[in-house]
Short mmCIF file of C-alpha atoms in Angstrom, two decimals:
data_model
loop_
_atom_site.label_atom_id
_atom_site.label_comp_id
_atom_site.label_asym_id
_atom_site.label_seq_id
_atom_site.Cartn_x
_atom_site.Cartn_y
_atom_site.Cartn_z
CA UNK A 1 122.59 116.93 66.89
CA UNK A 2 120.36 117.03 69.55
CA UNK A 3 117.33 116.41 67.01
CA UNK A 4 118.58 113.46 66.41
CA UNK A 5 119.42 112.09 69.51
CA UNK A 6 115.65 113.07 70.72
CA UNK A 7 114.20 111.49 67.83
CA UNK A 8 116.45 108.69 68.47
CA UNK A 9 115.10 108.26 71.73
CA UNK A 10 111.39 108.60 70.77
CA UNK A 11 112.10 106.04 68.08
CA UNK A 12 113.29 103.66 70.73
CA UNK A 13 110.02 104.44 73.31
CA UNK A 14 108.10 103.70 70.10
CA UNK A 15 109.50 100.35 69.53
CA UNK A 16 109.30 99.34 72.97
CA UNK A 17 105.61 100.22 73.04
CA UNK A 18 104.74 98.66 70.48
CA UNK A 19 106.85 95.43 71.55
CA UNK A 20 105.04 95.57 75.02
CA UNK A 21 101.37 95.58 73.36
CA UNK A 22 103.01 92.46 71.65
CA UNK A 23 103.36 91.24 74.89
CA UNK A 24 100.19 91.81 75.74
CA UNK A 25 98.87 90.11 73.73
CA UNK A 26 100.87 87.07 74.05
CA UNK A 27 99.99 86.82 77.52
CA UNK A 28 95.82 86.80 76.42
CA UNK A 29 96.98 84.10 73.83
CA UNK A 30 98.73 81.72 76.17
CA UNK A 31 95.84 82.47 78.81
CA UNK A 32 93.57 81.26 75.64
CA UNK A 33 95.42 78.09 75.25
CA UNK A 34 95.96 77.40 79.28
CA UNK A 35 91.76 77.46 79.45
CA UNK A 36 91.83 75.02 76.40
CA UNK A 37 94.16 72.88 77.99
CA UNK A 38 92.11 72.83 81.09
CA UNK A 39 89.20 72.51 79.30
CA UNK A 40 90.14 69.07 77.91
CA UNK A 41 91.41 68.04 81.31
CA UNK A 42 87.91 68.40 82.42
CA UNK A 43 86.70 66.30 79.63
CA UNK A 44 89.15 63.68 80.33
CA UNK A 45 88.71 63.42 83.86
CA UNK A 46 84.64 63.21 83.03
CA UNK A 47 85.00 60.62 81.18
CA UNK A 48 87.38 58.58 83.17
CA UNK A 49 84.66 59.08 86.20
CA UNK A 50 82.03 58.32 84.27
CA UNK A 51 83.74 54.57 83.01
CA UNK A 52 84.66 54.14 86.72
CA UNK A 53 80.98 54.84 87.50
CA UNK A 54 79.93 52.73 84.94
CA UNK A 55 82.14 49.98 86.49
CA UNK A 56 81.43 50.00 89.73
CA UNK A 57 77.47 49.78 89.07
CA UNK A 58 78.17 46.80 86.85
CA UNK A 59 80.39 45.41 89.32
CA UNK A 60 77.80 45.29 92.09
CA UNK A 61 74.43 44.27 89.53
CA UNK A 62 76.91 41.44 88.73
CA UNK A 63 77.13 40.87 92.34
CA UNK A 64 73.83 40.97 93.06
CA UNK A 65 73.08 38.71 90.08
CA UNK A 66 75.37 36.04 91.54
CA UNK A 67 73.78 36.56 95.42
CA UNK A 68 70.55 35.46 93.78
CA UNK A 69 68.76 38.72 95.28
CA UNK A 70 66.08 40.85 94.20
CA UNK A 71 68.29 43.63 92.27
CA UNK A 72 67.28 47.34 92.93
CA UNK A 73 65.61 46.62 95.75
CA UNK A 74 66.56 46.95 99.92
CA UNK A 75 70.34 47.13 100.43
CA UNK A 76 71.37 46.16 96.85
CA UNK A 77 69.06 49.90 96.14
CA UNK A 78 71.33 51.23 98.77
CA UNK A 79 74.41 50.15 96.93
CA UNK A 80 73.30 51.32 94.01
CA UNK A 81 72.62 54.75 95.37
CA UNK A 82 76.15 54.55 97.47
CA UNK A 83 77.79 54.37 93.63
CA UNK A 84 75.72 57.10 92.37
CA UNK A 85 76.54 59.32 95.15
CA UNK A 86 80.06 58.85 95.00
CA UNK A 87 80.05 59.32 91.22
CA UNK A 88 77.84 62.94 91.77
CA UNK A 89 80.67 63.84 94.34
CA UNK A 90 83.56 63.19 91.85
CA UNK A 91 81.60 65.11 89.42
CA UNK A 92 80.69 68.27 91.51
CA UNK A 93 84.87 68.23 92.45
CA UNK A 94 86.27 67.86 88.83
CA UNK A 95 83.36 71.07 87.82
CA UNK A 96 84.94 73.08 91.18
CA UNK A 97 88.62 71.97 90.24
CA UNK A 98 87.94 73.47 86.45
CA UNK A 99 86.06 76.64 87.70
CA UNK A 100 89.11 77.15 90.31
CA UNK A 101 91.97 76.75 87.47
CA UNK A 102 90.01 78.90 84.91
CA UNK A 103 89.80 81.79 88.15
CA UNK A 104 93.83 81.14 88.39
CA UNK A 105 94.44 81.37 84.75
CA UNK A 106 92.58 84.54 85.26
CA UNK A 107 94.07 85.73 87.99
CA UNK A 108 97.60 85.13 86.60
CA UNK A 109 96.72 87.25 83.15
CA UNK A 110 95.57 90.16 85.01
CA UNK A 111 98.41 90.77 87.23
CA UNK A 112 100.54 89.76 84.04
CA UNK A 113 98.34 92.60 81.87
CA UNK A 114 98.73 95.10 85.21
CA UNK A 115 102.59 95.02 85.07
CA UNK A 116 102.79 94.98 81.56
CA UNK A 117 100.63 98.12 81.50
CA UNK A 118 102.94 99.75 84.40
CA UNK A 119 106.63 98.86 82.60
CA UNK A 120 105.05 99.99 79.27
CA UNK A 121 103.24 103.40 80.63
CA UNK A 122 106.71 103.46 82.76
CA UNK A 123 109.24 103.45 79.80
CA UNK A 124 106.69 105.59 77.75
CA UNK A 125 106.59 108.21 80.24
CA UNK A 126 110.66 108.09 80.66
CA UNK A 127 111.39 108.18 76.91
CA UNK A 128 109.59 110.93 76.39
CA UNK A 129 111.28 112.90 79.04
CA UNK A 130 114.64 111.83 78.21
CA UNK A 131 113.36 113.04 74.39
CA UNK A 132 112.53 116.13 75.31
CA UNK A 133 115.30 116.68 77.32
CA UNK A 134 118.31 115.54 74.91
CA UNK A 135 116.25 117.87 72.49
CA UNK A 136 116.46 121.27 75.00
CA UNK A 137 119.98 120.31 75.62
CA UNK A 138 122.40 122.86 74.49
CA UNK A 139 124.19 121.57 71.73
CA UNK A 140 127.94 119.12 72.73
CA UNK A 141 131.05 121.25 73.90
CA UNK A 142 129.10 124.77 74.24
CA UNK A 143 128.10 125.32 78.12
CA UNK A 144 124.71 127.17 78.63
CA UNK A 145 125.11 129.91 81.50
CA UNK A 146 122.06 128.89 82.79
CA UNK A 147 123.09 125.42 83.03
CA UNK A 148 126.57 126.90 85.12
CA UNK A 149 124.06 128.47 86.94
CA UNK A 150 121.73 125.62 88.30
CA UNK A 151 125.35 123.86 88.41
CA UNK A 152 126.62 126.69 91.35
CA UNK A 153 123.32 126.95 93.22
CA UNK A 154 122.95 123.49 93.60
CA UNK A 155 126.51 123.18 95.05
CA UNK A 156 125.64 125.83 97.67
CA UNK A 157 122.43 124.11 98.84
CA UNK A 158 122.44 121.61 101.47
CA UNK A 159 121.56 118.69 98.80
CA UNK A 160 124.77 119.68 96.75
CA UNK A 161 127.04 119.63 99.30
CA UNK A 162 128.83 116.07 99.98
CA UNK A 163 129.55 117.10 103.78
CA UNK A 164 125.67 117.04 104.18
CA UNK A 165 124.63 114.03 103.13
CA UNK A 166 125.55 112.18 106.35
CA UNK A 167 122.17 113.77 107.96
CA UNK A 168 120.16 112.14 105.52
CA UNK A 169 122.03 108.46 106.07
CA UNK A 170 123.70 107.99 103.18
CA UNK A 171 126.88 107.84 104.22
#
């Protein structure tokens, strides 16, 4: 009987192992598709800088075209440059904003992966104790002596005893 329930158990550890490599790699996959995603956030928000850009300098050569003035030249240069500046700003801050999320996304899997690691090497570690003890057990209704005999030490020793556990604040 106690076979069985140690196999049992060891069955169970199995199954959870195996379920929490699952995990695993679940939590890679949705990493995967959380870089994608910011990937093509990136794109979008390159292109919608780049049409701004592309605005804005038409906006002013327009300008400049109705002032009458020399274009690309003095202050209507300046301008120019002002627009290009800005745009190389909004660009360096959309590359920094994508390199920070991908470093989060990466940050997130990896304490994911670390607890995942823990609970599985955790339950791995407990199953097959509580295996291999269920299998040493003496078999239901027959009491080992030795097990009587751990029983009466351990009453006579300060942990066994219920008047001593007040010293160690449980109660």
């Amino acid at each position: 009987m106690a076979f069985w329930l140690a196999a049992a158990v060891a069955a169970s550890t199995a199954v959870s192992f195996m379920g929490s490599l699952n995990q695993s790699r679940q939590l890679r996959a949705a990493a995967k598709a959380d870089k994608t995603i910011a990937e093509v956030k990136k794109i979008q928000e390159t292109i919608a800088a780049n049409e701004r850009a592309a605005l804005i300098l038409s906006e002013k050569r327009a300008a400049q075209g109705a002032r009458g003035i020399a274009m690309g030249t003095g202050s209507s240069l300046l301008e120019q440059q002002s627009a290009v500046d800005d745009h190389e700003d909004n660009m360096y801050w959309i590359g920094k904003s994508f390199e920070y999320e991908l470093n989060m996304i990466d940050f997130r899997l990896a304490g994911a992966l670390a607890k995942e690691s823990y609970n599985r090497n955790v339950n791995l570690i407990t199953g097959a104790a509580s295996a291999y003890a269920l299998y040493k057990a003496p078999p239901i209704g027959k009491k080992s002596s030795t097990t009587l005999s751990k029983l009466k030490i351990m009453q006579n020793t300060s942990l066994g005893s219920s008047t001593n556990f007040g010293s160690f604040g449980y109660g």
